[in-house]
């Protein structure tokens, strides 16, 4: 069964690991958000793409969520010693990936091609596609009137400022990366991981042709990233209002109602099922909290059995 | 007493540390070779400039000679994991310096300006000037007919191939960095460190105006890098023939005869003194082997007392 999964960072990675474990090599494709990419310390960081890659090759620091296990942080410490601001933490081996990407892209290689080089070098059998080879950059407009780069909001300001608006610079001109539309269209099933609907899946869905391809697909499952009215991880619950959505599983379901055929809520949110069914989607309640790898495996297998 | 010292890597650094210890802050200026600069892992490495800077700030790995004490090597390990060739070792904090330099230069800052930023950030009171802001690149032509980049010869091939010729790409168009000529002209005394006469001091001396400024100076001391017919460190003894020089203290003295007023040989080479005096230089025999920091201090004080 071929699966194409749309994903952001940690929540997406956990489900992708479960799906990869449950499927035959080659059956899984991940389309990953790149709108939180940035240039840090002169290198192109692609946080979601790297998190997904590291989780899928088994080298991720699963405690921290991002970066590589047993990494050191001496490049960033070196920058600090040179008097530079270092609010963005980046491990040394992790930086090697970013530096390699930066070099390859300076040589004219596309982000999707270098992403494929990295995942192959690390032995990942799942295809990993950045959503676009074109630069899309998330900007967060705060209630106090500032426009922050996404990593400034997310890392430097710890997701604390109240969010008024989220913009995606470049989204109008960005094309899906080569193969993204086909990966959606040709998959037996498309799965939207429990990633942030605003800043992770949002930009993927805004790319021209993506939403149309999903609408034309007859098997699209989305897993709610909101459980008991809270984001399982990250700031989704502080952002959903910018899309006019309620902070609830059904609020998220409403965002996907035009293409989602099955919506998965956490079993603790089963009382929302009837409401979501009214939006025209089949609704299933599962244990969606991926507290460890066996839990990811169980959720993945359940999604494949639907 | 103001001193301007011309230097390469480790041998130069050891003497510079002694000179810095003996002088008042601000009295010492180092003009450092940049012809062995290269791009590695996408960053601008400037080995001699960084070695000098790290020794002068007290952070150098003095056992290894280059790089920073207690550094890790996870960026390079990360590159290896991505299937890349990694014959050039570079520590993580050391790479931070290179990455910072690369970024600043991409922003239009000159090599000499960023070198000054780095040494100030690291608390070095000695002025450190790269010999030029223009790219000069040493190429080694081997007896077996290959043309190697300097770091390929020096690091990858361990200085093993027989050297037929040494070229300095860009040397014809390169100007001394701002302040270099003045630093030579205005110093009370100029000291040529016991650095490689071919690939370290050679390119500095070939920059337009440098040799003339030295000829016009009446107090130029050179310390022999050759002791008992061998290079104290590095491949100088395998290279001197390309300049037509004998591998001896007097062979090196001959290369500097047009500007050097005092030549310092190691005390074990005292029998060469008469020969060197015949070249028209005062000759002094000292213990030039800087086996530890006290030895560097002693040599530096002796040079200042001449």
Coordinates of C-alpha atoms in Angstrom, one line a residue:
Chain A
X1 CA 0.0 0.0 0.0
X2 CA 1.6 3.3 -1.0
X3 CA 1.3 6.1 1.4
X4 CA 2.2 9.8 1.0
X5 CA 2.3 11.7 4.3
X6 CA 2.3 15.4 4.7
X7 CA 4.4 16.4 7.7
X8 CA 6.0 19.1 9.8
X9 CA 8.6 18.3 12.5
X10 CA 8.4 16.1 15.6
X11 CA 4.7 15.0 15.5
X12 CA 5.1 14.2 11.8
X13 CA 8.3 12.4 12.4
X14 CA 6.9 10.1 15.1
X15 CA 4.1 9.0 12.8
X16 CA 6.4 8.6 9.8
X17 CA 8.7 6.3 11.8
X18 CA 5.6 4.1 12.6
X19 CA 4.5 4.1 9.0
X20 CA 8.0 3.3 7.8
X21 CA 8.2 0.4 10.2
X22 CA 4.8 -0.9 9.0
X23 CA 5.3 -0.6 5.3
X24 CA 7.6 -2.2 2.7
X25 CA 10.6 -0.1 1.7
X26 CA 9.6 2.3 -1.1
X27 CA 5.9 2.5 -0.2
X28 CA 6.2 5.6 2.0
X29 CA 6.8 9.2 0.8
X30 CA 7.0 12.2 3.1
X31 CA 6.2 15.7 1.9
X32 CA 7.8 18.0 4.4
X33 CA 7.2 21.7 5.3
X34 CA 10.1 24.0 4.4
X35 CA 8.5 27.3 5.4
X36 CA 10.4 27.4 8.6
X37 CA 13.7 27.1 6.8
X38 CA 16.2 29.9 7.6
X39 CA 19.8 31.0 7.2
X40 CA 21.6 30.6 10.5
X41 CA 25.3 31.0 11.0
X42 CA 25.6 31.3 7.2
X43 CA 24.0 27.8 6.6
X44 CA 20.6 26.8 5.2
X45 CA 18.8 25.2 8.1
X46 CA 15.8 23.1 7.1
X47 CA 14.5 22.1 10.5
X48 CA 11.5 20.0 9.5
X49 CA 13.3 18.2 6.7
X50 CA 16.2 17.4 9.0
X51 CA 14.0 16.3 11.9
X52 CA 12.1 13.9 9.6
X53 CA 15.3 12.6 8.1
X54 CA 17.0 12.0 11.4
X55 CA 14.0 10.3 12.9
X56 CA 13.7 8.0 9.9
X57 CA 17.3 7.0 10.0
X58 CA 17.3 6.3 13.7
X59 CA 19.9 9.0 14.6
X60 CA 17.5 11.6 16.0
X61 CA 17.7 12.9 19.5
X62 CA 14.2 11.7 20.4
X63 CA 14.3 13.2 23.8
X64 CA 14.9 16.7 22.5
X65 CA 12.9 16.1 19.4
X66 CA 15.3 17.8 17.0
X67 CA 19.0 17.2 16.0
X68 CA 21.2 14.2 16.3
X69 CA 21.8 12.0 19.3
X70 CA 25.1 12.6 21.1
X71 CA 25.8 15.7 19.1
X72 CA 28.1 18.5 20.5
X73 CA 27.5 22.2 20.2
X74 CA 30.9 23.7 19.7
X75 CA 30.3 25.6 16.5
X76 CA 27.6 27.6 18.2
X77 CA 29.8 27.9 21.3
X78 CA 32.6 29.2 18.9
X79 CA 30.2 31.8 17.5
X80 CA 29.3 32.9 21.0
X81 CA 33.1 33.2 21.8
X82 CA 33.3 35.5 18.8
X83 CA 30.7 37.7 20.3
X84 CA 27.9 36.6 18.1
X85 CA 24.2 36.1 19.1
X86 CA 23.5 32.4 19.4
X87 CA 19.9 32.0 20.3
X88 CA 19.4 29.3 17.7
X89 CA 20.9 26.1 18.9
X90 CA 22.4 23.8 16.3
X91 CA 24.5 20.7 16.9
X92 CA 27.8 20.2 15.2
X93 CA 27.0 17.1 13.2
X94 CA 23.6 18.6 12.5
X95 CA 25.3 21.7 11.2
X96 CA 27.3 19.4 8.9
X97 CA 24.0 18.5 7.2
X98 CA 23.1 22.2 6.8
X99 CA 26.6 23.1 5.6
X100 CA 26.5 20.3 3.0
X101 CA 23.1 21.5 1.9
X102 CA 24.3 25.1 1.6
X103 CA 27.3 24.0 -0.4
X104 CA 25.3 21.8 -2.8
X105 CA 22.7 24.5 -3.3
X106 CA 25.4 27.1 -4.0
X107 CA 26.6 24.6 -6.7
X108 CA 23.1 24.8 -8.2
X109 CA 21.6 21.6 -6.8
X110 CA 18.0 21.9 -5.8
X111 CA 16.8 21.6 -2.2
X112 CA 14.8 18.5 -3.2
X113 CA 17.9 16.9 -4.8
X114 CA 20.2 17.5 -1.9
X115 CA 17.5 16.3 0.6
X116 CA 17.4 13.1 -1.4
X117 CA 21.2 12.8 -1.3
X118 CA 21.2 13.3 2.5
X119 CA 18.5 10.7 3.1
X120 CA 20.2 8.2 0.9
X121 CA 23.6 8.8 2.5
X122 CA 21.9 8.2 5.9
X123 CA 20.2 5.0 4.7
X124 CA 16.6 6.2 4.8
X125 CA 14.4 4.2 2.5
X126 CA 11.4 6.5 2.8
X127 CA 11.4 9.2 0.1
X128 CA 11.6 12.6 1.7
X129 CA 10.5 15.6 -0.4
X130 CA 10.7 19.1 0.7
X131 CA 7.4 20.7 -0.2
X132 CA 9.0 23.1 -2.6
X133 CA 12.4 24.0 -4.1
X134 CA 11.4 27.6 -3.9
X135 CA 11.9 29.7 -0.8
X136 CA 8.8 30.1 1.3
X137 CA 9.3 31.8 4.7
X138 CA 6.9 32.0 7.5
X139 CA 6.6 35.3 9.2
X140 CA 4.6 35.8 12.5
X141 CA 2.9 39.1 13.1
X142 CA 2.5 39.6 16.8
X143 CA -0.3 41.3 18.6
X144 CA 2.2 43.9 19.7
X145 CA 2.8 44.8 16.1
X146 CA 6.1 43.1 15.3
X147 CA 6.8 40.9 12.3
X148 CA 9.1 38.0 13.3
X149 CA 10.9 35.5 11.2
X150 CA 9.4 32.1 12.2
X151 CA 12.5 30.9 14.1
X152 CA 12.6 34.2 16.0
X153 CA 9.1 33.6 17.1
X154 CA 9.6 29.8 17.7
X155 CA 13.1 29.7 19.2
X156 CA 14.2 33.2 20.3
X157 CA 10.9 34.3 21.7
X158 CA 9.8 30.8 22.8
X159 CA 6.4 31.1 21.1
X160 CA 5.4 33.5 23.8
X161 CA 4.2 36.6 21.8
X162 CA 0.4 36.6 21.0
X163 CA 0.0 35.8 17.3
X164 CA -2.1 38.2 15.3
X165 CA -1.3 36.9 11.8
X166 CA 0.9 34.4 10.0
X167 CA 2.3 35.2 6.5
X168 CA 4.1 33.0 4.1
X169 CA 6.5 35.1 2.1
X170 CA 7.0 33.6 -1.4
X171 CA 4.1 31.2 -1.2
X172 CA 2.4 32.8 -4.2
X173 CA 5.3 32.1 -6.6
X174 CA 6.4 28.8 -5.0
X175 CA 5.8 25.6 -6.9
X176 CA 5.5 22.2 -5.3
X177 CA 8.8 20.3 -5.5
X178 CA 9.2 17.9 -8.4
X179 CA 7.1 14.8 -7.7
X180 CA 5.0 16.2 -4.9
X181 CA 1.7 16.4 -6.8
X182 CA 2.3 13.0 -8.4
X183 CA 3.2 11.5 -4.9
X184 CA -0.2 12.8 -3.6
X185 CA -2.2 11.7 -6.7
X186 CA -0.6 8.3 -7.1
X187 CA -0.6 7.2 -3.4
X188 CA -3.2 4.7 -2.4
X189 CA -3.7 6.8 0.7
X190 CA -2.7 10.2 1.8
X191 CA -2.1 10.9 5.5
X192 CA -1.9 14.3 7.1
X193 CA 0.3 13.9 10.1
X194 CA -0.7 15.5 13.4
X195 CA 1.4 18.5 12.6
X196 CA 0.7 22.2 13.1
X197 CA -2.2 23.1 10.7
X198 CA -1.1 26.7 10.5
X199 CA 2.7 26.7 10.1
X200 CA 3.5 23.1 9.2
X201 CA 0.7 21.7 7.0
X202 CA -0.6 25.2 6.2
X203 CA 2.1 26.2 3.7
X204 CA 2.1 22.7 2.1
X205 CA -1.6 23.0 1.5
X206 CA -1.2 26.5 0.0
X207 CA 1.2 25.4 -2.7
X208 CA -0.5 25.6 -6.1
X209 CA -2.1 22.2 -7.0
X210 CA -1.7 20.5 -3.7
X211 CA -5.2 21.2 -2.3
X212 CA -6.7 20.3 -5.7
X213 CA -4.8 17.0 -5.8
X214 CA -6.1 16.2 -2.3
X215 CA -9.7 17.1 -3.2
X216 CA -9.5 14.7 -6.2
X217 CA -8.1 11.9 -4.0
X218 CA -10.6 9.6 -2.5
X219 CA -8.6 8.4 0.5
X220 CA -7.2 11.2 2.6
X221 CA -6.8 10.7 6.4
X222 CA -5.9 13.5 8.8
X223 CA -4.8 13.0 12.4
X224 CA -5.8 15.7 14.8
X225 CA -2.8 17.6 16.4
X226 CA -5.2 19.0 19.0
X227 CA -6.2 16.7 21.9
X228 CA -8.5 17.9 24.7
X229 CA -8.3 21.4 23.3
X230 CA -4.5 21.6 23.5
X231 CA -1.7 21.1 21.0
X232 CA 0.1 17.8 21.7
X233 CA 3.3 19.7 21.0
X234 CA 4.2 23.1 19.7
X235 CA 2.2 26.3 19.4
X236 CA -0.7 25.1 17.2
X237 CA -3.2 26.0 19.9
X238 CA -1.9 29.6 20.1
X239 CA -2.2 29.9 16.3
X240 CA -5.4 28.3 15.1
X241 CA -7.4 31.5 15.6
X242 CA -5.5 33.1 12.7
X243 CA -7.3 30.6 10.4
X244 CA -10.6 31.3 12.1
X245 CA -10.6 27.8 13.6
X246 CA -11.6 26.7 17.1
X247 CA -8.8 25.1 19.2
X248 CA -10.3 21.6 19.0
X249 CA -10.2 18.5 16.9
X250 CA -13.3 19.6 15.1
X251 CA -11.8 23.0 14.6
X252 CA -8.9 21.4 12.7
X253 CA -11.3 19.0 10.9
X254 CA -13.1 22.1 9.6
X255 CA -9.9 23.3 8.0
X256 CA -9.6 20.0 6.0
X257 CA -13.3 19.4 5.2
X258 CA -12.9 20.1 1.5
X259 CA -10.5 17.1 1.0
X260 CA -10.3 14.9 4.1
X261 CA -12.2 11.7 3.8
X262 CA -11.4 10.3 7.3
X263 CA -10.5 12.4 10.4
X264 CA -8.8 10.7 13.3
X265 CA -9.4 12.2 16.7
X266 CA -7.8 11.1 19.9
X267 CA -9.9 8.5 21.8
X268 CA -10.2 11.1 24.6
X269 CA -12.0 13.4 22.2
X270 CA -14.5 10.8 21.1
X271 CA -17.4 13.2 22.0
X272 CA -16.3 15.4 19.0
X273 CA -16.9 12.6 16.5
X274 CA -20.5 13.4 15.8
X275 CA -19.7 17.0 15.2
X276 CA -16.9 16.1 12.7
X277 CA -19.1 13.5 11.0
X278 CA -21.5 16.4 10.3
X279 CA -18.7 18.1 8.3
X280 CA -18.9 15.1 5.9
X281 CA -16.0 13.1 7.1
X282 CA -15.8 9.6 8.5
X283 CA -14.5 10.0 12.0
X284 CA -12.3 7.5 13.9
X285 CA -11.1 7.7 17.5
X286 CA -7.6 6.2 18.2
X287 CA -4.9 6.6 20.8
X288 CA -3.0 9.3 18.9
X289 CA -0.5 10.2 21.6
X290 CA 2.9 8.8 20.4
X291 CA 4.7 8.8 23.7
X292 CA 7.2 6.2 22.5
X293 CA 8.0 4.2 19.4
X294 CA 5.6 1.3 20.1
X295 CA 2.8 3.9 20.4
X296 CA 3.9 5.3 17.0
X297 CA 3.9 1.8 15.5
X298 CA 0.4 1.1 16.9
X299 CA -1.1 4.4 15.6
X300 CA 0.6 3.8 12.2
X301 CA -0.8 0.3 11.9
X302 CA -4.2 1.4 12.9
X303 CA -4.2 4.1 10.2
X304 CA -3.1 1.6 7.6
X305 CA -5.9 -0.8 8.6
X306 CA -8.6 1.9 8.3
Chain B
X1 CA 59.9 49.0 20.9
X2 CA 57.5 48.4 18.0
X3 CA 58.0 45.1 16.2
X4 CA 56.5 43.8 13.0
X5 CA 56.9 40.1 12.6
X6 CA 56.3 38.1 9.4
X7 CA 55.0 34.7 10.1
X8 CA 53.5 31.4 8.9
X9 CA 51.9 28.9 11.2
X10 CA 53.3 27.0 14.2
X11 CA 57.0 28.2 14.2
X12 CA 55.8 31.8 13.7
X13 CA 53.2 31.5 16.4
X14 CA 55.6 30.2 19.0
X15 CA 57.9 33.2 18.5
X16 CA 55.0 35.6 18.4
X17 CA 53.8 34.4 21.8
X18 CA 57.2 35.1 23.2
X19 CA 57.3 38.5 21.6
X20 CA 53.8 39.3 22.8
X21 CA 54.8 38.3 26.3
X22 CA 57.9 40.5 26.2
X23 CA 56.3 43.6 24.7
X24 CA 53.8 46.2 25.8
X25 CA 50.3 45.7 24.4
X26 CA 50.1 47.4 21.0
X27 CA 53.8 47.1 20.2
X28 CA 53.6 43.9 18.2
X29 CA 52.1 43.4 14.7
X30 CA 52.0 40.1 13.0
X31 CA 51.8 39.9 9.2
X32 CA 50.6 36.4 8.4
X33 CA 50.7 34.2 5.3
X34 CA 47.4 33.5 3.6
X35 CA 48.6 31.6 0.5
X36 CA 47.6 28.3 2.2
X37 CA 44.0 29.5 2.6
X38 CA 41.5 27.3 1.0
X39 CA 37.8 26.5 0.9
X40 CA 36.9 23.4 2.8
X41 CA 33.4 22.2 3.6
X42 CA 32.2 25.4 2.1
X43 CA 34.1 27.6 4.5
X44 CA 37.1 29.9 4.1
X45 CA 39.9 28.3 6.1
X46 CA 42.9 30.5 6.8
X47 CA 45.2 28.1 8.6
X48 CA 48.1 30.4 9.4
X49 CA 46.0 33.3 10.4
X50 CA 43.9 31.1 12.8
X51 CA 47.0 29.3 14.2
X52 CA 48.6 32.6 15.0
X53 CA 45.3 34.0 16.5
X54 CA 44.7 30.9 18.7
X55 CA 48.3 30.8 20.0
X56 CA 48.2 34.5 20.8
X57 CA 44.9 34.2 22.7
X58 CA 46.1 31.1 24.6
X59 CA 43.4 28.8 23.2
X60 CA 45.6 26.9 20.8
X61 CA 46.0 23.2 21.0
X62 CA 49.8 23.5 21.4
X63 CA 50.4 19.8 21.3
X64 CA 48.8 19.4 17.8
X65 CA 50.0 22.9 16.8
X66 CA 46.8 23.9 15.0
X67 CA 43.2 24.3 16.1
X68 CA 41.7 24.9 19.5
X69 CA 42.3 23.0 22.7
X70 CA 39.5 20.6 23.7
X71 CA 37.7 21.0 20.4
X72 CA 35.5 18.3 18.9
X73 CA 35.3 17.1 15.3
X74 CA 31.7 16.4 14.7
X75 CA 31.1 18.6 11.7
X76 CA 33.8 16.7 9.8
X77 CA 32.4 13.4 11.2
X78 CA 28.9 14.6 9.9
X79 CA 30.4 15.2 6.5
X80 CA 31.9 11.7 6.5
X81 CA 28.5 10.2 7.5
X82 CA 27.1 12.0 4.4
X83 CA 29.6 10.2 2.3
X84 CA 31.9 13.1 1.7
X85 CA 35.7 13.0 1.6
X86 CA 37.1 14.4 4.9
X87 CA 40.9 14.3 4.6
X88 CA 41.1 17.9 6.0
X89 CA 40.5 17.8 9.7
X90 CA 38.9 20.9 11.2
X91 CA 37.6 21.2 14.7
X92 CA 34.0 22.3 15.4
X93 CA 34.9 25.6 17.3
X94 CA 37.7 26.1 14.8
X95 CA 35.1 25.8 12.0
X96 CA 33.0 28.4 13.8
X97 CA 35.8 30.9 13.1
X98 CA 36.0 29.9 9.5
X99 CA 32.2 30.0 9.1
X100 CA 32.1 33.5 10.7
X101 CA 34.8 34.6 8.3
X102 CA 33.0 33.2 5.3
X103 CA 29.8 34.9 6.3
X104 CA 31.4 38.2 6.9
X105 CA 33.3 38.1 3.6
X106 CA 30.1 37.2 1.8
X107 CA 28.7 40.4 3.4
X108 CA 31.6 42.3 1.8
X109 CA 33.9 42.6 4.8
X110 CA 37.6 42.2 3.9
X111 CA 39.7 39.3 5.2
X112 CA 41.9 41.8 7.1
X113 CA 38.8 43.4 8.7
X114 CA 37.3 40.1 9.8
X115 CA 40.7 38.9 11.0
X116 CA 40.8 42.0 13.2
X117 CA 37.2 41.3 14.5
X118 CA 38.2 37.7 15.4
X119 CA 41.4 38.6 17.3
X120 CA 39.6 41.4 19.2
X121 CA 36.7 39.1 20.1
X122 CA 39.3 36.6 21.4
X123 CA 41.1 39.3 23.4
X124 CA 44.4 39.3 21.4
X125 CA 46.2 42.6 21.8
X126 CA 48.7 41.9 19.0
X127 CA 47.6 43.3 15.7
X128 CA 47.2 40.3 13.3
X129 CA 47.2 41.2 9.6
X130 CA 46.7 38.7 6.8
X131 CA 49.3 39.5 4.2
X132 CA 46.7 40.4 1.6
X133 CA 43.0 40.8 1.2
X134 CA 43.4 39.3 -2.3
X135 CA 43.3 35.6 -2.9
X136 CA 46.8 34.1 -3.3
X137 CA 46.8 30.3 -3.6
X138 CA 49.9 28.1 -3.3
X139 CA 50.1 25.2 -5.8
X140 CA 52.7 22.5 -5.6
X141 CA 53.9 20.9 -8.8
X142 CA 55.2 17.5 -8.0
X143 CA 58.1 15.6 -9.6
X144 CA 55.5 13.1 -10.9
X145 CA 53.8 15.9 -12.8
X146 CA 50.8 16.7 -10.8
X147 CA 49.7 20.2 -9.6
X148 CA 48.3 20.0 -6.1
X149 CA 46.5 22.6 -4.1
X150 CA 48.7 23.4 -1.1
X151 CA 46.4 21.6 1.4
X152 CA 46.3 18.6 -0.8
X153 CA 50.1 18.4 -0.7
X154 CA 50.4 19.4 2.9
X155 CA 47.5 17.4 4.5
X156 CA 46.1 14.9 2.1
X157 CA 49.4 13.7 0.8
X158 CA 51.4 14.3 4.0
X159 CA 54.1 16.4 2.2
X160 CA 55.4 13.1 0.7
X161 CA 55.5 13.9 -3.1
X162 CA 58.8 15.3 -4.3
X163 CA 58.4 19.0 -5.1
X164 CA 59.4 20.2 -8.5
X165 CA 58.0 23.7 -8.3
X166 CA 55.8 26.0 -6.2
X167 CA 53.5 28.5 -7.7
X168 CA 51.4 31.2 -6.1
X169 CA 48.3 31.8 -8.1
X170 CA 47.1 35.4 -7.9
X171 CA 50.4 36.7 -6.5
X172 CA 50.9 39.1 -9.4
X173 CA 47.7 41.0 -8.8
X174 CA 47.6 40.7 -5.0
X175 CA 48.2 43.8 -3.0
X176 CA 49.5 43.8 0.6
X177 CA 46.6 44.2 3.0
X178 CA 45.9 47.7 4.2
X179 CA 48.6 48.7 6.7
X180 CA 51.1 46.0 5.9
X181 CA 53.7 48.2 4.2
X182 CA 53.3 50.8 6.9
X183 CA 53.6 48.2 9.6
X184 CA 57.0 47.1 8.1
X185 CA 58.2 50.7 7.4
X186 CA 57.2 52.2 10.8
X187 CA 58.4 49.3 13.0
X188 CA 61.5 49.8 15.1
X189 CA 62.5 46.3 14.1
X190 CA 61.2 43.7 11.7
X191 CA 61.5 40.1 12.5
X192 CA 61.1 37.2 10.1
X193 CA 59.9 34.3 12.2
X194 CA 61.5 30.8 11.6
X195 CA 58.7 30.0 9.1
X196 CA 59.0 28.2 5.8
X197 CA 60.9 30.5 3.4
X198 CA 59.2 29.0 0.4
X199 CA 55.5 28.6 1.2
X200 CA 55.0 30.8 4.4
X201 CA 57.4 33.8 4.1
X202 CA 57.9 33.4 0.4
X203 CA 54.5 34.7 -0.7
X204 CA 54.6 37.6 1.8
X205 CA 57.9 38.7 0.3
X206 CA 56.6 38.5 -3.2
X207 CA 53.8 41.0 -2.6
X208 CA 54.4 44.2 -4.3
X209 CA 56.2 46.7 -2.0
X210 CA 57.0 44.3 0.8
X211 CA 60.6 43.4 -0.3
X212 CA 61.3 47.1 -1.1
X213 CA 60.0 48.2 2.3
X214 CA 62.3 45.6 4.0
X215 CA 65.3 46.7 1.9
X216 CA 64.8 50.3 3.0
X217 CA 64.5 49.2 6.7
X218 CA 67.7 49.2 8.7
X219 CA 66.8 46.7 11.3
X220 CA 65.5 43.4 9.9
X221 CA 66.3 40.2 11.8
X222 CA 65.6 36.8 10.4
X223 CA 65.6 33.5 12.4
X224 CA 66.6 30.4 10.6
X225 CA 64.0 27.7 10.2
X226 CA 66.7 25.3 9.3
X227 CA 68.8 23.7 12.1
X228 CA 71.5 21.2 11.4
X229 CA 70.3 20.9 7.8
X230 CA 66.7 20.0 8.7
X231 CA 63.5 22.0 9.0
X232 CA 62.6 22.3 12.7
X233 CA 59.0 21.6 11.6
X234 CA 57.2 21.2 8.3
X235 CA 58.5 20.6 4.8
X236 CA 60.8 23.5 4.3
X237 CA 63.8 21.2 3.8
X238 CA 62.0 19.4 1.0
X239 CA 61.2 22.7 -0.7
X240 CA 64.2 25.0 -0.5
X241 CA 65.7 23.6 -3.7
X242 CA 62.9 25.2 -5.7
X243 CA 64.4 28.6 -4.8
X244 CA 67.8 27.3 -5.6
X245 CA 68.8 27.4 -2.0
X246 CA 70.9 24.9 0.0
X247 CA 69.1 23.2 3.0
X248 CA 71.1 25.0 5.6
X249 CA 70.9 28.2 7.7
X250 CA 73.2 29.9 5.3
X251 CA 71.1 28.7 2.4
X252 CA 68.1 30.5 4.0
X253 CA 70.3 33.5 4.8
X254 CA 71.1 33.8 1.1
X255 CA 67.4 34.2 0.3
X256 CA 67.2 37.2 2.6
X257 CA 70.6 38.8 1.9
X258 CA 69.1 41.8 0.1
X259 CA 67.3 43.1 3.1
X260 CA 68.3 41.2 6.3
X261 CA 70.6 43.0 8.6
X262 CA 70.9 40.3 11.3
X263 CA 70.6 36.6 10.7
X264 CA 70.0 34.3 13.7
X265 CA 71.2 30.8 13.5
X266 CA 70.7 28.1 16.0
X267 CA 73.6 27.8 18.4
X268 CA 74.3 24.3 17.0
X269 CA 74.9 25.9 13.6
X270 CA 77.5 28.4 14.9
X271 CA 80.0 27.1 12.3
X272 CA 77.8 28.6 9.6
X273 CA 78.2 32.1 11.1
X274 CA 81.3 33.1 9.1
X275 CA 79.8 32.0 5.9
X276 CA 76.6 34.1 6.6
X277 CA 78.7 37.1 7.7
X278 CA 80.2 37.0 4.2
X279 CA 76.7 37.6 2.8
X280 CA 76.9 41.0 4.5
X281 CA 74.7 40.2 7.5
X282 CA 75.6 40.4 11.2
X283 CA 75.1 36.8 12.4
X284 CA 74.1 35.7 15.9
X285 CA 73.8 32.2 17.3
X286 CA 71.0 31.6 19.8
X287 CA 69.0 28.6 21.1
X288 CA 66.2 28.8 18.5
X289 CA 64.4 25.6 19.3
X290 CA 61.1 26.7 21.0
X291 CA 60.3 23.4 22.7
X292 CA 58.1 25.1 25.3
X293 CA 56.8 28.5 26.1
X294 CA 59.7 29.5 28.4
X295 CA 62.0 28.7 25.4
X296 CA 59.9 31.0 23.2
X297 CA 60.1 33.7 25.8
X298 CA 63.9 33.4 26.0
X299 CA 64.3 33.5 22.3
X300 CA 62.0 36.5 22.0
X301 CA 63.8 38.4 24.7
X302 CA 67.1 37.7 23.1
X303 CA 65.9 39.0 19.7
X304 CA 64.6 42.2 21.4
X305 CA 68.0 42.7 23.1
X306 CA 70.0 42.4 19.9

